[in-house]
């Protein structure tokens, strides 16, 4: 099956700093990747759709200047949480689309102190 | 707005018994549904999917049933094992007109298997 990786798996940062999370499709090319956020014991909430070569499409209520997405290549999308605050602490999960299927990464646990 | 949701937040079953996890959806235009399993601290893992032109689909130990009349989806796990303990999400995969395909997740059901 298709494999999607995320890096880092865990990150702890100070309030006010920026954090970059990478999402890679390891064995296939993905023109579309997705970023989700998940709070403890809650469902995944789609934040944005990342398209290679074009601007990301953000869901309603998601600040695009806060969560910067760059789909640099067909195998890499990055999510940068800018000026992170404790309320940004969450589990961030990406997925990569191949045909109709989505393959999910293992997630990144962000803790903002 | 339209959404996908689950009836039961937590389900406890004895090892060896069958498990049934339910899901209600409200978007009658949905035509593709997926069940995911998520273990603690990990990303969702695909279990099985079904299209709206089907009522039932079987995999290894898992069966998904779709009732379009009442907009209900269920996941049946046969002979539940401790390794099945996880949170299960139903999800709706759709491409809105002129838009990109995306997956909308339901609220999730935690399955606890009692040894």
PDB file of C-alpha atoms in Angstrom:
ATOM      1  CA  UNK A   1       0.000   0.000   0.000  1.00  0.00           C
ATOM      2  CA  UNK A   2       0.883   3.656  -0.230  1.00  0.00           C
ATOM      3  CA  UNK A   3       2.928   5.132   2.608  1.00  0.00           C
ATOM      4  CA  UNK A   4       2.723   8.649   3.961  1.00  0.00           C
ATOM      5  CA  UNK A   5       5.197   9.957   6.488  1.00  0.00           C
ATOM      6  CA  UNK A   6       5.198  12.980   8.733  1.00  0.00           C
ATOM      7  CA  UNK A   7       8.065  14.748  10.386  1.00  0.00           C
ATOM      8  CA  UNK A   8       8.467  15.426  13.189  1.00  0.00           C
ATOM      9  CA  UNK A   9       6.283  12.974  15.087  1.00  0.00           C
ATOM     10  CA  UNK A  10       6.402  15.158  18.180  1.00  0.00           C
ATOM     11  CA  UNK A  11       7.400  18.747  18.721  1.00  0.00           C
ATOM     12  CA  UNK A  12       7.410  20.989  21.751  1.00  0.00           C
ATOM     13  CA  UNK A  13       7.927  24.686  21.225  1.00  0.00           C
ATOM     14  CA  UNK A  14       7.670  27.950  23.069  1.00  0.00           C
ATOM     15  CA  UNK A  15       4.783  30.301  22.553  1.00  0.00           C
ATOM     16  CA  UNK A  16       5.457  32.751  19.735  1.00  0.00           C
ATOM     17  CA  UNK A  17       7.690  30.501  17.689  1.00  0.00           C
ATOM     18  CA  UNK A  18       6.840  28.900  14.353  1.00  0.00           C
ATOM     19  CA  UNK A  19       6.775  25.191  13.710  1.00  0.00           C
ATOM     20  CA  UNK A  20       6.989  23.407  10.382  1.00  0.00           C
ATOM     21  CA  UNK A  21       5.498  19.963   9.839  1.00  0.00           C
ATOM     22  CA  UNK A  22       6.342  17.929   6.750  1.00  0.00           C
ATOM     23  CA  UNK A  23       4.115  15.441   4.996  1.00  0.00           C
ATOM     24  CA  UNK A  24       5.610  13.128   2.390  1.00  0.00           C
ATOM     25  CA  UNK A  25       4.151  10.484   0.132  1.00  0.00           C
ATOM     26  CA  UNK A  26       6.953   7.944  -0.020  1.00  0.00           C
ATOM     27  CA  UNK A  27       6.036   5.702  -2.906  1.00  0.00           C
ATOM     28  CA  UNK A  28       3.543   7.624  -4.987  1.00  0.00           C
ATOM     29  CA  UNK A  29       2.921  11.084  -6.304  1.00  0.00           C
ATOM     30  CA  UNK A  30       0.084  13.056  -4.802  1.00  0.00           C
ATOM     31  CA  UNK A  31      -1.282  16.117  -6.502  1.00  0.00           C
ATOM     32  CA  UNK A  32      -3.541  16.677  -3.522  1.00  0.00           C
ATOM     33  CA  UNK A  33      -2.734  16.447   0.150  1.00  0.00           C
ATOM     34  CA  UNK A  34      -4.914  17.283   3.116  1.00  0.00           C
ATOM     35  CA  UNK A  35      -4.199  18.629   6.572  1.00  0.00           C
ATOM     36  CA  UNK A  36      -6.328  17.717   9.557  1.00  0.00           C
ATOM     37  CA  UNK A  37      -6.344  18.722  13.162  1.00  0.00           C
ATOM     38  CA  UNK A  38      -7.504  16.467  15.950  1.00  0.00           C
ATOM     39  CA  UNK A  39      -8.167  17.372  19.560  1.00  0.00           C
ATOM     40  CA  UNK A  40      -8.100  14.687  22.274  1.00  0.00           C
ATOM     41  CA  UNK A  41     -11.006  12.268  22.015  1.00  0.00           C
ATOM     42  CA  UNK A  42     -12.393  14.186  19.082  1.00  0.00           C
ATOM     43  CA  UNK A  43     -12.729  13.591  15.391  1.00  0.00           C
ATOM     44  CA  UNK A  44     -10.441  14.796  12.637  1.00  0.00           C
ATOM     45  CA  UNK A  45     -11.263  18.228  11.339  1.00  0.00           C
ATOM     46  CA  UNK A  46     -10.141  19.152   7.866  1.00  0.00           C
ATOM     47  CA  UNK A  47      -8.091  22.319   7.907  1.00  0.00           C
ATOM     48  CA  UNK A  48      -7.069  22.702   4.292  1.00  0.00           C
ATOM     49  CA  UNK A  49      -6.549  21.011   0.977  1.00  0.00           C
ATOM     50  CA  UNK A  50      -3.068  21.352  -0.424  1.00  0.00           C
ATOM     51  CA  UNK A  51      -2.640  21.247  -4.179  1.00  0.00           C
ATOM     52  CA  UNK A  52       0.714  20.999  -5.885  1.00  0.00           C
ATOM     53  CA  UNK A  53       1.486  24.135  -7.824  1.00  0.00           C
ATOM     54  CA  UNK A  54      -1.379  26.213  -6.500  1.00  0.00           C
ATOM     55  CA  UNK A  55      -2.595  27.854  -3.337  1.00  0.00           C
ATOM     56  CA  UNK A  56      -4.118  25.764  -0.618  1.00  0.00           C
ATOM     57  CA  UNK A  57      -7.855  25.781  -0.073  1.00  0.00           C
ATOM     58  CA  UNK A  58      -8.702  26.465   3.549  1.00  0.00           C
ATOM     59  CA  UNK A  59     -11.823  25.353   5.367  1.00  0.00           C
ATOM     60  CA  UNK A  60     -14.065  27.923   6.931  1.00  0.00           C
ATOM     61  CA  UNK A  61     -12.677  29.267  10.176  1.00  0.00           C
ATOM     62  CA  UNK A  62      -9.071  28.248   9.495  1.00  0.00           C
ATOM     63  CA  UNK A  63      -6.691  31.199   9.349  1.00  0.00           C
ATOM     64  CA  UNK A  64      -4.505  30.906   6.283  1.00  0.00           C
ATOM     65  CA  UNK A  65      -1.931  33.331   7.680  1.00  0.00           C
ATOM     66  CA  UNK A  66      -1.720  31.269  10.835  1.00  0.00           C
ATOM     67  CA  UNK A  67      -1.414  27.903   9.146  1.00  0.00           C
ATOM     68  CA  UNK A  68       0.798  28.281   6.108  1.00  0.00           C
ATOM     69  CA  UNK A  69       0.693  25.436   3.631  1.00  0.00           C
ATOM     70  CA  UNK A  70       3.182  24.869   0.860  1.00  0.00           C
ATOM     71  CA  UNK A  71       2.861  21.979  -1.567  1.00  0.00           C
ATOM     72  CA  UNK A  72       6.377  22.122  -2.915  1.00  0.00           C
ATOM     73  CA  UNK A  73       6.344  18.956  -4.998  1.00  0.00           C
ATOM     74  CA  UNK A  74       4.205  15.956  -5.820  1.00  0.00           C
ATOM     75  CA  UNK A  75       5.544  14.196  -2.751  1.00  0.00           C
ATOM     76  CA  UNK A  76       5.860  16.950  -0.171  1.00  0.00           C
ATOM     77  CA  UNK A  77       3.501  19.317   1.583  1.00  0.00           C
ATOM     78  CA  UNK A  78       4.404  21.402   4.607  1.00  0.00           C
ATOM     79  CA  UNK A  79       2.261  22.994   7.276  1.00  0.00           C
ATOM     80  CA  UNK A  80       3.783  25.865   9.219  1.00  0.00           C
ATOM     81  CA  UNK A  81       2.082  26.966  12.409  1.00  0.00           C
ATOM     82  CA  UNK A  82       3.146  30.565  12.748  1.00  0.00           C
ATOM     83  CA  UNK A  83       3.481  32.350  16.082  1.00  0.00           C
ATOM     84  CA  UNK A  84       2.238  29.301  17.884  1.00  0.00           C
ATOM     85  CA  UNK A  85       0.197  29.615  21.053  1.00  0.00           C
ATOM     86  CA  UNK A  86      -0.890  27.008  23.608  1.00  0.00           C
ATOM     87  CA  UNK A  87      -4.308  26.744  21.955  1.00  0.00           C
ATOM     88  CA  UNK A  88      -2.556  25.506  18.805  1.00  0.00           C
ATOM     89  CA  UNK A  89      -1.458  22.416  20.699  1.00  0.00           C
ATOM     90  CA  UNK A  90      -3.024  19.494  18.922  1.00  0.00           C
ATOM     91  CA  UNK A  91      -2.484  16.392  16.834  1.00  0.00           C
ATOM     92  CA  UNK A  92      -1.942  17.318  13.202  1.00  0.00           C
ATOM     93  CA  UNK A  93      -2.483  14.657  10.552  1.00  0.00           C
ATOM     94  CA  UNK A  94      -1.887  14.822   6.843  1.00  0.00           C
ATOM     95  CA  UNK A  95      -3.152  12.602   4.082  1.00  0.00           C
ATOM     96  CA  UNK A  96      -2.214  12.167   0.450  1.00  0.00           C
ATOM     97  CA  UNK A  97      -4.680  11.379  -2.264  1.00  0.00           C
ATOM     98  CA  UNK A  98      -4.189   8.765  -4.944  1.00  0.00           C
ATOM     99  CA  UNK A  99      -7.202   8.268  -7.171  1.00  0.00           C
ATOM    100  CA  UNK A 100     -10.110   8.270  -4.722  1.00  0.00           C
ATOM    101  CA  UNK A 101      -8.202   6.844  -1.819  1.00  0.00           C
ATOM    102  CA  UNK A 102      -6.593   8.852   0.912  1.00  0.00           C
ATOM    103  CA  UNK A 103      -3.576   7.583   2.774  1.00  0.00           C
ATOM    104  CA  UNK A 104      -2.911   9.057   6.160  1.00  0.00           C
ATOM    105  CA  UNK A 105       0.309   9.956   7.855  1.00  0.00           C
ATOM    106  CA  UNK A 106       1.074   8.919  11.435  1.00  0.00           C
ATOM    107  CA  UNK A 107       0.406  12.384  12.801  1.00  0.00           C
ATOM    108  CA  UNK A 108       2.444  15.059  14.566  1.00  0.00           C
ATOM    109  CA  UNK A 109       1.847  15.930  18.189  1.00  0.00           C
ATOM    110  CA  UNK A 110       2.405  19.658  18.720  1.00  0.00           C
ATOM    111  CA  UNK A 111       2.701  21.021  22.225  1.00  0.00           C
ATOM    112  CA  UNK A 112       3.078  24.759  22.664  1.00  0.00           C
ATOM    113  CA  UNK A 113       4.297  25.869  26.062  1.00  0.00           C
TER     114      UNK A 113
ATOM    115  CA  UNK B   1     -24.854  21.956   7.739  1.00  0.00           C
ATOM    116  CA  UNK B   2     -24.764  18.395   6.570  1.00  0.00           C
ATOM    117  CA  UNK B   3     -22.552  16.021   8.465  1.00  0.00           C
ATOM    118  CA  UNK B   4     -21.639  12.487   9.218  1.00  0.00           C
ATOM    119  CA  UNK B   5     -22.120  11.312  12.800  1.00  0.00           C
ATOM    120  CA  UNK B   6     -22.138   8.258  15.006  1.00  0.00           C
ATOM    121  CA  UNK B   7     -24.793   6.958  17.390  1.00  0.00           C
ATOM    122  CA  UNK B   8     -22.521   5.432  20.063  1.00  0.00           C
ATOM    123  CA  UNK B   9     -19.435   7.097  21.480  1.00  0.00           C
ATOM    124  CA  UNK B  10     -18.168   3.988  23.315  1.00  0.00           C
ATOM    125  CA  UNK B  11     -18.708   0.291  22.756  1.00  0.00           C
ATOM    126  CA  UNK B  12     -17.422  -2.478  25.005  1.00  0.00           C
ATOM    127  CA  UNK B  13     -17.467  -6.050  23.741  1.00  0.00           C
ATOM    128  CA  UNK B  14     -16.200  -9.362  24.981  1.00  0.00           C
ATOM    129  CA  UNK B  15     -13.331 -10.896  23.078  1.00  0.00           C
ATOM    130  CA  UNK B  16     -14.701 -13.286  20.507  1.00  0.00           C
ATOM    131  CA  UNK B  17     -18.056 -11.570  20.204  1.00  0.00           C
ATOM    132  CA  UNK B  18     -19.155  -9.633  17.170  1.00  0.00           C
ATOM    133  CA  UNK B  19     -19.057  -5.835  17.214  1.00  0.00           C
ATOM    134  CA  UNK B  20     -21.398  -3.485  15.426  1.00  0.00           C
ATOM    135  CA  UNK B  21     -20.553   0.181  15.079  1.00  0.00           C
ATOM    136  CA  UNK B  22     -23.176   2.488  13.642  1.00  0.00           C
ATOM    137  CA  UNK B  23     -23.057   5.731  11.741  1.00  0.00           C
ATOM    138  CA  UNK B  24     -25.713   8.116  10.456  1.00  0.00           C
ATOM    139  CA  UNK B  25     -25.101  10.475   7.607  1.00  0.00           C
ATOM    140  CA  UNK B  26     -27.202  13.385   6.491  1.00  0.00           C
ATOM    141  CA  UNK B  27     -25.888  14.191   3.013  1.00  0.00           C
ATOM    142  CA  UNK B  28     -28.157  12.221   0.716  1.00  0.00           C
ATOM    143  CA  UNK B  29     -25.871  13.037  -2.205  1.00  0.00           C
ATOM    144  CA  UNK B  30     -22.977  11.112  -0.675  1.00  0.00           C
ATOM    145  CA  UNK B  31     -21.924   8.190  -2.788  1.00  0.00           C
ATOM    146  CA  UNK B  32     -18.769   6.867  -1.196  1.00  0.00           C
ATOM    147  CA  UNK B  33     -18.162   5.933   2.417  1.00  0.00           C
ATOM    148  CA  UNK B  34     -15.137   4.693   4.283  1.00  0.00           C
ATOM    149  CA  UNK B  35     -14.484   3.204   7.683  1.00  0.00           C
ATOM    150  CA  UNK B  36     -11.218   4.047   9.399  1.00  0.00           C
ATOM    151  CA  UNK B  37      -9.561   2.656  12.499  1.00  0.00           C
ATOM    152  CA  UNK B  38      -7.412   4.917  14.619  1.00  0.00           C
ATOM    153  CA  UNK B  39      -5.200   3.634  17.375  1.00  0.00           C
ATOM    154  CA  UNK B  40      -3.998   5.976  20.071  1.00  0.00           C
ATOM    155  CA  UNK B  41      -1.403   8.434  18.829  1.00  0.00           C
ATOM    156  CA  UNK B  42      -1.563   7.220  15.240  1.00  0.00           C
ATOM    157  CA  UNK B  43      -3.142   8.272  11.982  1.00  0.00           C
ATOM    158  CA  UNK B  44      -6.358   6.719  10.641  1.00  0.00           C
ATOM    159  CA  UNK B  45      -6.049   3.367   8.944  1.00  0.00           C
ATOM    160  CA  UNK B  46      -8.349   2.349   6.110  1.00  0.00           C
ATOM    161  CA  UNK B  47     -10.567  -0.617   6.934  1.00  0.00           C
ATOM    162  CA  UNK B  48     -13.192  -0.914   4.247  1.00  0.00           C
ATOM    163  CA  UNK B  49     -15.202   1.233   1.895  1.00  0.00           C
ATOM    164  CA  UNK B  50     -18.527   1.068   0.109  1.00  0.00           C
ATOM    165  CA  UNK B  51     -20.211   2.923  -2.704  1.00  0.00           C
ATOM    166  CA  UNK B  52     -23.820   3.975  -2.702  1.00  0.00           C
ATOM    167  CA  UNK B  53     -24.706   1.487  -5.429  1.00  0.00           C
ATOM    168  CA  UNK B  54     -23.996  -1.320  -2.957  1.00  0.00           C
ATOM    169  CA  UNK B  55     -25.773  -2.444   0.206  1.00  0.00           C
ATOM    170  CA  UNK B  56     -23.070  -4.639   1.627  1.00  0.00           C
ATOM    171  CA  UNK B  57     -19.396  -5.246   1.293  1.00  0.00           C
ATOM    172  CA  UNK B  58     -17.273  -7.794   3.067  1.00  0.00           C
ATOM    173  CA  UNK B  59     -13.637  -7.897   3.933  1.00  0.00           C
ATOM    174  CA  UNK B  60     -11.578 -10.012   6.246  1.00  0.00           C
ATOM    175  CA  UNK B  61     -13.626 -10.215   9.479  1.00  0.00           C
ATOM    176  CA  UNK B  62     -15.321  -6.925   8.624  1.00  0.00           C
ATOM    177  CA  UNK B  63     -18.562  -6.138   6.855  1.00  0.00           C
ATOM    178  CA  UNK B  64     -19.974  -2.751   5.993  1.00  0.00           C
ATOM    179  CA  UNK B  65     -23.694  -2.307   5.487  1.00  0.00           C
ATOM    180  CA  UNK B  66     -25.272   0.698   3.846  1.00  0.00           C
ATOM    181  CA  UNK B  67     -28.927   1.604   4.147  1.00  0.00           C
ATOM    182  CA  UNK B  68     -29.562   4.547   1.879  1.00  0.00           C
ATOM    183  CA  UNK B  69     -33.229   4.761   2.806  1.00  0.00           C
ATOM    184  CA  UNK B  70     -32.457   5.794   6.358  1.00  0.00           C
ATOM    185  CA  UNK B  71     -28.964   7.083   5.605  1.00  0.00           C
ATOM    186  CA  UNK B  72     -27.300   4.631   7.917  1.00  0.00           C
ATOM    187  CA  UNK B  73     -23.948   2.912   7.755  1.00  0.00           C
ATOM    188  CA  UNK B  74     -22.618   0.162   9.984  1.00  0.00           C
ATOM    189  CA  UNK B  75     -19.373  -1.696  10.497  1.00  0.00           C
ATOM    190  CA  UNK B  76     -19.502  -5.252  11.727  1.00  0.00           C
ATOM    191  CA  UNK B  77     -16.406  -6.890  13.136  1.00  0.00           C
ATOM    192  CA  UNK B  78     -16.581 -10.647  13.553  1.00  0.00           C
ATOM    193  CA  UNK B  79     -14.862 -12.425  16.428  1.00  0.00           C
ATOM    194  CA  UNK B  80     -13.557  -9.224  17.931  1.00  0.00           C
ATOM    195  CA  UNK B  81      -9.977  -9.394  19.145  1.00  0.00           C
ATOM    196  CA  UNK B  82      -8.026  -7.232  21.619  1.00  0.00           C
ATOM    197  CA  UNK B  83      -6.145  -5.760  18.674  1.00  0.00           C
ATOM    198  CA  UNK B  84      -9.409  -4.344  17.396  1.00  0.00           C
ATOM    199  CA  UNK B  85      -9.532  -1.925  20.319  1.00  0.00           C
ATOM    200  CA  UNK B  86      -9.365   1.535  18.777  1.00  0.00           C
ATOM    201  CA  UNK B  87     -11.520   4.446  17.712  1.00  0.00           C
ATOM    202  CA  UNK B  88     -13.509   3.841  14.558  1.00  0.00           C
ATOM    203  CA  UNK B  89     -14.621   6.618  12.261  1.00  0.00           C
ATOM    204  CA  UNK B  90     -17.024   6.537   9.410  1.00  0.00           C
ATOM    205  CA  UNK B  91     -16.195   9.044   6.738  1.00  0.00           C
ATOM    206  CA  UNK B  92     -17.748  10.474   3.655  1.00  0.00           C
ATOM    207  CA  UNK B  93     -15.558  11.031   0.623  1.00  0.00           C
ATOM    208  CA  UNK B  94     -16.988  13.518  -1.795  1.00  0.00           C
ATOM    209  CA  UNK B  95     -16.085  16.028  -4.403  1.00  0.00           C
ATOM    210  CA  UNK B  96     -18.401  19.038  -4.323  1.00  0.00           C
ATOM    211  CA  UNK B  97     -19.264  20.527  -7.728  1.00  0.00           C
ATOM    212  CA  UNK B  98     -16.219  22.316  -9.045  1.00  0.00           C
ATOM    213  CA  UNK B  99     -14.295  21.487  -5.926  1.00  0.00           C
ATOM    214  CA  UNK B 100     -11.652  19.079  -4.777  1.00  0.00           C
ATOM    215  CA  UNK B 101     -12.357  15.714  -3.288  1.00  0.00           C
ATOM    216  CA  UNK B 102     -12.225  15.632   0.492  1.00  0.00           C
ATOM    217  CA  UNK B 103     -13.040  13.355   3.375  1.00  0.00           C
ATOM    218  CA  UNK B 104     -15.419  14.392   6.150  1.00  0.00           C
ATOM    219  CA  UNK B 105     -15.138  12.373   9.333  1.00  0.00           C
ATOM    220  CA  UNK B 106     -17.840  11.401  11.768  1.00  0.00           C
ATOM    221  CA  UNK B 107     -17.475  11.814  15.521  1.00  0.00           C
ATOM    222  CA  UNK B 108     -15.966   8.382  16.190  1.00  0.00           C
ATOM    223  CA  UNK B 109     -16.734   5.350  18.351  1.00  0.00           C
ATOM    224  CA  UNK B 110     -14.278   3.923  20.801  1.00  0.00           C
ATOM    225  CA  UNK B 111     -14.273   0.144  20.758  1.00  0.00           C
ATOM    226  CA  UNK B 112     -13.040  -1.542  23.912  1.00  0.00           C
ATOM    227  CA  UNK B 113     -12.454  -5.272  23.757  1.00  0.00           C
ATOM    228  CA  UNK B 114     -12.644  -7.058  27.078  1.00  0.00           C
ATOM    229  CA  UNK B 115     -10.290 -10.065  27.239  1.00  0.00           C
TER     230      UNK B 115
END
